DNA sequence: CCTTATTTATAGCAATGGCTATAATCGCCA
DNA sequence: TGGCGATTATAGCCATTGCTATAAATAAGG
């Protein structure tokens, strides 16, 4: 069907004063967003687990559950999935540990998160809002956009500190 | 439990060289993000329906499905929900129409979407990436952040045009 | 060593958002 | 008016991500 810019619709009229975006391109955006949504949770878990290990020396289910604001069985289920995906190792009734792959993902997420949060702060947004919004935005930032954020933070050395450690 | 900045953990040590964020605050971020995720789809639908009505004079399920890249029954199910929520009106085997409430939501989403996309463009990001990322980011932008984006776009009149009509 | 509190595992339920296959309806044209 | 193509509705399936309730395992202390 493809109703795009400058195309002719079934009534024979030149469409597009409305300037609807190209259909194929739009579908790609939506697909990408749906894909991101699937990986968001995984990234949140891995990032949080890395933080807890760095902070406490271990990551326990109860602590993860508390931090995420969900129930412990919800965490248990997700950890199984992470283990199946090779991101963590579980020892029954022991803490959770990141595999090499998990560590790499955590490093990546952590840095991206930090860039996004710093960027929002550099824009003049309050620390609290920056924290909240970064949590949602980070998973939807492409490499190109992340680079632009990083460059902006670099130029405006007004980074008030995003309240997280810098990437090592 | 609450392991926060400068608190004492069960080992009796002053925590927090790791600088973990406050637990209550973090839980709030995650909760908010989960909430946003729930409303994202609704907003995507309403925004798209508004675009289609403006462009084609009507919004049909098949067209919505094509644009979103999902199957028609998926759309049918979601439309039932939107109707139950009072955002649209459905006439069997006819197109979909926005209620007053739906129109208002569409207006809001459309404007927010436009601001985010324009902002990314103003940052120097390519039109295509801006379009893709805006689709994911828009739902996670708070009022404060949106205002900052708007201000930035205003200052840097480099808006290369986001490929969407301006908010009316 | 046994008890008890903490932690983890498991079972089972609900809502959401996908899908395919198929039935029902509408609109149009012969 | 009848039929056909396009559109919408419905049924039934699956995966995901939440939940509560409860069982099982561990660790720690007496």
Short mmCIF file of C-alpha atoms (C1' of nucleotides) in Angstrom, two decimals:
data_model
loop_
_atom_site.label_atom_id
_atom_site.label_comp_id
_atom_site.label_asym_id
_atom_site.label_seq_id
_atom_site.Cartn_x
_atom_site.Cartn_y
_atom_site.Cartn_z
CA UNK A 1 0.00 0.00 0.00
CA UNK A 2 2.62 2.49 1.04
CA UNK A 3 1.20 5.91 1.41
CA UNK A 4 4.32 7.99 1.30
CA UNK A 5 5.48 11.46 0.50
CA UNK A 6 4.32 12.53 -2.93
CA UNK A 7 2.52 9.30 -3.72
CA UNK A 8 -0.87 8.79 -5.21
CA UNK A 9 -3.60 7.26 -3.14
CA UNK A 10 -6.57 5.22 -4.27
CA UNK A 11 -8.63 8.33 -4.92
CA UNK A 12 -6.06 9.42 -7.48
CA UNK A 13 -5.05 12.54 -5.59
CA UNK A 14 -1.56 13.61 -4.80
CA UNK A 15 -1.24 12.85 -1.15
CA UNK A 16 0.84 14.32 1.42
CA UNK A 17 0.13 17.76 2.48
CA UNK A 18 -0.28 15.84 5.73
CA UNK A 19 3.36 14.75 5.37
CA UNK A 20 2.92 11.32 6.79
CA UNK A 21 6.24 9.64 7.22
CA UNK A 22 7.21 6.82 4.88
CA UNK A 23 5.43 3.66 5.94
CA UNK A 24 8.40 1.30 5.65
CA UNK A 25 10.54 3.64 7.70
CA UNK A 26 7.86 4.01 10.35
CA UNK A 27 7.37 0.28 10.64
CA UNK A 28 11.10 -0.05 11.18
CA UNK A 29 10.98 2.47 14.04
CA UNK A 30 8.19 0.59 15.74
CA UNK A 31 9.90 -2.74 15.27
CA UNK A 32 13.08 -1.40 16.74
CA UNK A 33 11.23 0.03 19.71
CA UNK A 34 9.51 -3.30 20.33
CA UNK A 35 12.87 -5.00 20.18
CA UNK A 36 14.37 -2.56 22.64
CA UNK A 37 11.50 -3.19 25.02
CA UNK A 38 12.40 -6.86 25.09
CA UNK A 39 16.00 -6.23 26.10
CA UNK A 40 15.35 -3.40 28.53
CA UNK A 41 14.56 -5.59 31.48
CA UNK A 42 17.59 -7.79 30.92
CA UNK A 43 19.80 -4.73 30.83
CA UNK A 44 18.26 -3.31 33.98
CA UNK A 45 18.92 -6.54 35.83
CA UNK A 46 22.50 -6.93 34.67
CA UNK A 47 23.32 -3.32 35.41
CA UNK A 48 21.81 -3.55 38.87
CA UNK A 49 23.57 -6.82 39.64
CA UNK A 50 26.90 -5.28 38.70
CA UNK A 51 26.19 -2.32 40.97
CA UNK A 52 25.27 -4.57 43.88
CA UNK A 53 28.33 -6.74 43.48
CA UNK A 54 30.57 -3.71 43.38
CA UNK A 55 28.83 -2.26 46.39
CA UNK A 56 28.05 -5.20 48.60
CA UNK A 57 30.35 -7.85 47.22
CA UNK A 58 27.31 -9.91 46.31
CA UNK A 59 23.91 -9.66 44.67
CA UNK A 60 21.07 -11.44 46.45
CA UNK A 61 17.56 -11.90 45.08
CA UNK A 62 15.92 -10.04 47.91
CA UNK A 63 18.10 -7.01 47.36
CA UNK A 64 17.49 -7.03 43.63
CA UNK A 65 13.77 -7.33 44.25
CA UNK A 66 13.79 -4.42 46.66
CA UNK A 67 15.73 -2.20 44.32
CA UNK A 68 13.53 -2.98 41.34
CA UNK A 69 10.36 -2.76 43.38
CA UNK A 70 9.12 -6.21 42.39
CA UNK A 71 8.50 -9.44 44.31
CA UNK A 72 11.23 -11.98 44.88
CA UNK A 73 9.70 -14.75 42.72
CA UNK A 74 9.62 -12.32 39.83
CA UNK A 75 13.36 -11.87 40.26
CA UNK A 76 13.92 -15.62 40.57
CA UNK A 77 12.18 -16.20 37.28
CA UNK A 78 14.14 -13.52 35.48
CA UNK A 79 17.43 -14.80 36.89
CA UNK A 80 16.71 -18.17 35.36
CA UNK A 81 16.37 -16.51 32.04
CA UNK A 82 19.58 -14.54 32.50
CA UNK A 83 21.37 -17.75 33.43
CA UNK A 84 19.95 -19.48 30.37
CA UNK A 85 21.19 -16.58 28.29
CA UNK A 86 24.65 -17.02 29.74
CA UNK A 87 24.78 -13.64 31.41
CA UNK A 88 24.93 -14.79 35.03
CA UNK A 89 25.81 -17.82 37.09
CA UNK A 90 23.55 -18.91 39.92
CA UNK A 91 24.46 -21.08 42.84
CA UNK A 92 21.43 -22.33 44.69
CA UNK A 93 20.80 -20.31 47.81
CA UNK A 94 23.86 -18.28 47.04
CA UNK A 95 24.28 -14.96 45.35
CA UNK A 96 24.32 -14.22 41.68
CA UNK A 97 27.49 -13.67 39.67
CA UNK A 98 28.07 -12.19 36.26
CA UNK A 99 29.74 -14.19 33.53
CA UNK A 100 32.28 -12.51 31.28
CA UNK A 101 29.49 -11.78 28.85
CA UNK A 102 27.35 -10.38 31.65
CA UNK A 103 30.16 -8.15 32.82
CA UNK A 104 30.64 -6.81 29.36
CA UNK A 105 26.94 -6.05 28.99
CA UNK A 106 26.92 -4.41 32.41
CA UNK A 107 29.89 -2.25 31.52
CA UNK A 108 28.21 -1.14 28.34
CA UNK A 109 24.88 -0.38 30.01
CA UNK A 110 26.49 1.39 32.90
CA UNK A 111 28.46 3.68 30.65
CA UNK A 112 25.48 4.42 28.46
CA UNK A 113 23.35 5.10 31.50
CA UNK A 114 25.95 7.45 32.86
CA UNK A 115 26.23 9.35 29.59
CA UNK A 116 22.48 9.80 29.35
CA UNK A 117 22.16 10.96 32.92
CA UNK A 118 25.11 13.32 32.64
CA UNK A 119 23.72 14.66 29.42
CA UNK A 120 20.37 15.48 30.99
CA UNK A 121 22.13 17.18 33.87
CA UNK A 122 24.29 19.17 31.44
CA UNK A 123 21.07 20.33 29.80
CA UNK A 124 20.10 21.88 33.12
CA UNK A 125 17.65 19.26 34.24
CA UNK A 126 17.43 18.56 37.97
CA UNK A 127 19.34 15.59 39.35
CA UNK A 128 16.20 13.77 40.38
CA UNK A 129 14.43 14.14 37.07
CA UNK A 130 17.64 13.25 35.23
CA UNK A 131 17.84 10.06 37.23
CA UNK A 132 14.23 9.12 36.57
CA UNK A 133 14.23 9.96 32.88
CA UNK A 134 17.63 8.39 32.23
CA UNK A 135 16.28 5.10 33.51
CA UNK A 136 13.64 5.10 30.81
CA UNK A 137 15.58 6.75 28.01
CA UNK A 138 18.84 4.83 28.16
CA UNK A 139 17.49 1.76 26.42
CA UNK A 140 16.30 3.70 23.41
CA UNK A 141 19.45 5.59 22.59
CA UNK A 142 21.28 4.49 19.46
CA UNK A 143 25.04 4.61 19.09
CA UNK A 144 24.83 7.76 17.04
CA UNK A 145 22.70 9.56 19.58
CA UNK A 146 24.88 8.37 22.43
CA UNK A 147 27.89 9.86 20.68
CA UNK A 148 26.10 13.17 20.30
CA UNK A 149 25.20 13.11 24.00
CA UNK A 150 28.78 12.40 24.94
CA UNK A 151 30.06 15.21 22.75
CA UNK A 152 27.58 17.63 24.27
CA UNK A 153 28.61 16.71 27.80
CA UNK A 154 32.24 17.16 26.81
CA UNK A 155 31.64 20.62 25.39
CA UNK A 156 29.55 21.80 28.31
CA UNK A 157 31.74 20.80 31.23
CA UNK A 158 28.79 21.63 33.46
CA UNK A 159 28.34 18.01 34.41
CA UNK A 160 27.09 18.36 37.94
CA UNK A 161 27.85 14.70 38.59
CA UNK A 162 25.09 12.28 37.92
CA UNK A 163 25.32 10.56 41.25
CA UNK A 164 26.86 7.43 39.80
CA UNK A 165 30.44 6.38 39.57
CA UNK A 166 32.15 7.10 36.25
CA UNK A 167 32.76 4.15 33.95
CA UNK A 168 36.06 2.53 34.75
CA UNK B 1 17.06 -2.63 54.44
CA UNK B 2 17.98 0.53 52.60
CA UNK B 3 21.61 0.67 51.75
CA UNK B 4 22.06 4.31 51.00
CA UNK B 5 24.72 6.96 50.91
CA UNK B 6 26.72 6.96 54.11
CA UNK B 7 24.75 4.21 55.81
CA UNK B 8 25.98 1.30 57.78
CA UNK B 9 25.50 -2.19 56.49
CA UNK B 10 25.12 -5.43 58.33
CA UNK B 11 28.89 -5.93 58.51
CA UNK B 12 29.15 -2.68 60.46
CA UNK B 13 31.16 -0.92 57.79
CA UNK B 14 30.50 2.48 56.40
CA UNK B 15 29.13 1.71 53.01
CA UNK B 16 29.29 3.58 49.90
CA UNK B 17 32.47 4.24 48.30
CA UNK B 18 30.58 2.47 45.54
CA UNK B 19 28.13 5.37 45.60
CA UNK B 20 25.03 3.31 45.04
CA UNK B 21 22.02 5.48 44.52
CA UNK B 22 19.40 5.70 47.27
CA UNK B 23 17.21 2.61 47.17
CA UNK B 24 13.86 4.36 47.55
CA UNK B 25 14.72 6.75 44.77
CA UNK B 26 15.87 3.97 42.51
CA UNK B 27 12.75 1.93 43.10
CA UNK B 28 10.74 4.96 42.11
CA UNK B 29 12.65 5.27 38.83
CA UNK B 30 11.99 1.66 37.97
CA UNK B 31 8.34 1.92 38.92
CA UNK B 32 7.92 4.97 36.76
CA UNK B 33 9.61 3.29 33.85
CA UNK B 34 7.35 0.25 34.19
CA UNK B 35 4.36 2.57 34.23
CA UNK B 36 5.53 4.37 31.13
CA UNK B 37 5.96 1.06 29.36
CA UNK B 38 2.32 0.30 29.99
CA UNK B 39 1.09 3.52 28.39
CA UNK B 40 3.54 3.59 25.51
CA UNK B 41 1.53 1.35 23.23
CA UNK B 42 -1.68 3.24 23.86
CA UNK B 43 0.05 6.47 22.98
CA UNK B 44 1.55 5.02 19.82
CA UNK B 45 -1.87 3.89 18.67
CA UNK B 46 -3.61 7.15 19.41
CA UNK B 47 -0.90 9.19 17.78
CA UNK B 48 -0.91 7.00 14.69
CA UNK B 49 -4.70 7.06 14.43
CA UNK B 50 -4.67 10.84 14.55
CA UNK B 51 -2.06 10.96 11.80
CA UNK B 52 -4.02 8.59 9.61
CA UNK B 53 -7.26 10.49 10.05
CA UNK B 54 -5.56 13.75 9.18
CA UNK B 55 -3.91 12.18 6.20
CA UNK B 56 -6.46 9.80 4.79
CA UNK B 57 -9.64 11.03 6.40
CA UNK B 58 -9.98 7.68 8.12
CA UNK B 59 -8.05 5.13 10.11
CA UNK B 60 -8.59 1.51 9.16
CA UNK B 61 -7.29 -1.49 11.04
CA UNK B 62 -5.32 -2.80 8.09
CA UNK B 63 -3.52 0.50 7.70
CA UNK B 64 -2.76 0.74 11.41
CA UNK B 65 -1.47 -2.82 11.37
CA UNK B 66 0.78 -2.14 8.41
CA UNK B 67 2.21 0.98 9.94
CA UNK B 68 2.91 -0.66 13.28
CA UNK B 69 4.19 -3.82 11.67
CA UNK B 70 1.82 -6.11 13.54
CA UNK B 71 -1.04 -8.37 12.48
CA UNK B 72 -4.58 -7.11 12.13
CA UNK B 73 -6.07 -9.13 15.02
CA UNK B 74 -3.46 -7.59 17.28
CA UNK B 75 -4.77 -4.19 16.28
CA UNK B 76 -8.37 -5.30 16.74
CA UNK B 77 -7.65 -6.36 20.29
CA UNK B 78 -5.89 -3.15 21.16
CA UNK B 79 -8.66 -1.04 19.64
CA UNK B 80 -11.14 -2.75 21.94
CA UNK B 81 -9.01 -1.65 24.83
CA UNK B 82 -8.76 1.91 23.53
CA UNK B 83 -12.52 1.98 23.10
CA UNK B 84 -13.01 0.66 26.63
CA UNK B 85 -10.68 3.40 27.84
CA UNK B 86 -12.83 5.99 26.08
CA UNK B 87 -10.11 7.11 23.69
CA UNK B 88 -11.71 5.99 20.44
CA UNK B 89 -15.07 5.10 19.00
CA UNK B 90 -15.44 2.03 16.84
CA UNK B 91 -18.19 1.30 14.37
CA UNK B 92 -18.23 -2.30 13.31
CA UNK B 93 -16.56 -2.78 9.95
CA UNK B 94 -15.96 0.93 9.78
CA UNK B 95 -13.00 3.08 10.60
CA UNK B 96 -11.86 4.27 13.98
CA UNK B 97 -12.51 7.72 15.37
CA UNK B 98 -10.97 9.58 18.25
CA UNK B 99 -13.09 10.82 21.12
CA UNK B 100 -12.44 14.25 22.59
CA UNK B 101 -10.21 12.61 25.14
CA UNK B 102 -8.42 10.68 22.43
CA UNK B 103 -7.87 13.81 20.42
CA UNK B 104 -6.40 15.56 23.40
CA UNK B 105 -4.03 12.67 24.09
CA UNK B 106 -3.04 12.58 20.43
CA UNK B 107 -2.33 16.28 20.42
CA UNK B 108 -0.15 15.96 23.47
CA UNK B 109 1.76 12.95 22.15
CA UNK B 110 2.21 14.47 18.75
CA UNK B 111 3.67 17.63 20.14
CA UNK B 112 5.95 15.77 22.52
CA UNK B 113 7.08 13.50 19.73
CA UNK B 114 7.82 16.48 17.54
CA UNK B 115 9.81 18.21 20.24
CA UNK B 116 11.93 15.14 20.90
CA UNK B 117 12.60 14.53 17.23
CA UNK B 118 13.42 18.18 16.58
CA UNK B 119 15.67 18.20 19.59
CA UNK B 120 17.66 15.22 18.35
CA UNK B 121 17.99 16.85 14.96
CA UNK B 122 19.13 20.09 16.58
CA UNK B 123 21.82 18.08 18.34
CA UNK B 124 23.15 17.14 14.94
CA UNK B 125 21.75 13.64 14.74
CA UNK B 126 20.74 12.36 11.32
CA UNK B 127 17.07 12.55 10.38
CA UNK B 128 16.71 8.79 10.21
CA UNK B 129 18.28 8.10 13.58
CA UNK B 130 16.33 10.95 15.10
CA UNK B 131 13.13 9.40 13.85
CA UNK B 132 13.98 5.97 15.17
CA UNK B 133 15.21 7.11 18.55
CA UNK B 134 12.42 9.61 19.07
CA UNK B 135 9.92 6.79 18.71
CA UNK B 136 11.45 5.04 21.70
CA UNK B 137 12.46 8.04 23.77
CA UNK B 138 9.30 10.11 23.59
CA UNK B 139 7.42 8.04 26.12
CA UNK B 140 10.07 8.45 28.79
CA UNK B 141 10.46 12.20 28.74
CA UNK B 142 9.10 14.04 31.75
CA UNK B 143 7.58 17.51 31.58
CA UNK B 144 10.76 19.07 32.91
CA UNK B 145 12.95 17.35 30.34
CA UNK B 146 10.53 18.17 27.56
CA UNK B 147 10.74 21.83 28.50
CA UNK B 148 14.53 21.69 28.39
CA UNK B 149 14.37 20.06 24.97
CA UNK B 150 12.02 22.73 23.72
CA UNK B 151 14.24 25.50 25.04
CA UNK B 152 17.27 23.97 23.39
CA UNK B 153 15.52 23.72 20.03
CA UNK B 154 14.44 27.34 20.40
CA UNK B 155 17.97 28.54 21.08
CA UNK B 156 19.54 26.51 18.30
CA UNK B 157 17.35 27.41 15.37
CA UNK B 158 19.13 24.66 13.46
CA UNK B 159 16.01 22.55 13.36
CA UNK B 160 16.44 20.81 10.02
CA UNK B 161 12.76 19.83 10.07
CA UNK B 162 11.87 16.57 11.66
CA UNK B 163 9.81 15.33 8.77
CA UNK B 164 6.54 15.77 10.65
CA UNK B 165 4.07 18.56 10.57
CA UNK B 166 4.46 21.12 13.36
CA UNK B 167 1.96 20.95 16.20
CA UNK B 168 -1.09 22.98 15.38
"C1'" DC C 1 22.83 -31.04 66.67
"C1'" DC C 2 18.66 -28.79 66.39
"C1'" DT C 3 15.93 -24.87 65.86
"C1'" DT C 4 14.83 -20.77 63.74
"C1'" DA C 5 15.10 -16.89 60.69
"C1'" DT C 6 16.44 -15.78 56.16
"C1'" DT C 7 16.66 -16.80 51.61
"C1'" DT C 8 15.56 -19.20 47.48
"C1'" DA C 9 12.57 -22.31 44.72
"C1'" DT C 10 8.26 -23.66 42.94
"C1'" DA C 11 3.38 -23.77 41.79
"C1'" DG C 12 -0.28 -21.53 39.97
"C1'" DC C 13 -2.88 -17.31 38.54
"C1'" DA C 14 -3.72 -12.88 35.74
"C1'" DA C 15 -2.90 -9.34 32.35
"C1'" DT C 16 -0.61 -7.96 28.22
"C1'" DG C 17 0.66 -8.22 23.53
"C1'" DG C 18 1.99 -11.00 19.99
"C1'" DC C 19 0.52 -14.77 16.39
"C1'" DT C 20 -2.46 -17.90 12.84
"C1'" DA C 21 -6.66 -19.55 11.14
"C1'" DT C 22 -11.16 -18.78 10.19
"C1'" DA C 23 -15.81 -16.72 10.24
"C1'" DA C 24 -18.70 -12.77 9.46
"C1'" DT C 25 -19.77 -8.51 7.29
"C1'" DC C 26 -19.53 -4.74 4.04
"C1'" DG C 27 -19.24 -2.44 -0.51
"C1'" DC C 28 -19.14 -2.63 -5.03
"C1'" DC C 29 -19.97 -4.14 -9.61
"C1'" DA C 30 -21.80 -7.22 -12.99
"C1'" DT D 1 -29.77 -9.22 -6.67
"C1'" DG D 2 -25.90 -12.02 -6.25
"C1'" DG D 3 -21.42 -12.72 -5.60
"C1'" DC D 4 -16.66 -11.48 -4.74
"C1'" DG D 5 -12.83 -9.06 -2.73
"C1'" DA D 6 -11.54 -6.45 1.11
"C1'" DT D 7 -12.11 -5.62 5.83
"C1'" DT D 8 -13.17 -6.70 10.50
"C1'" DA D 9 -14.35 -9.99 14.25
"C1'" DT D 10 -13.48 -14.02 16.85
"C1'" DA D 11 -11.29 -18.13 18.67
"C1'" DG D 12 -7.47 -20.10 20.48
"C1'" DC D 13 -2.57 -20.41 20.99
"C1'" DC D 14 2.10 -18.78 23.04
"C1'" DA D 15 5.60 -15.89 25.65
"C1'" DT D 16 6.46 -12.40 28.93
"C1'" DT D 17 6.24 -10.22 33.27
"C1'" DG D 18 3.96 -9.38 37.12
"C1'" DC D 19 1.62 -11.43 41.57
"C1'" DT D 20 0.58 -14.58 46.09
"C1'" DA D 21 1.14 -18.55 48.66
"C1'" DT D 22 3.90 -22.03 50.10
"C1'" DA D 23 7.75 -25.36 50.27
"C1'" DA D 24 12.62 -26.24 50.66
"C1'" DA D 25 17.30 -25.18 51.68
"C1'" DT D 26 20.83 -22.66 54.09
"C1'" DA D 27 23.29 -20.38 57.79
"C1'" DA D 28 23.74 -19.06 62.42
"C1'" DG D 29 23.14 -19.46 67.43
"C1'" DG D 30 22.21 -21.74 71.51
#
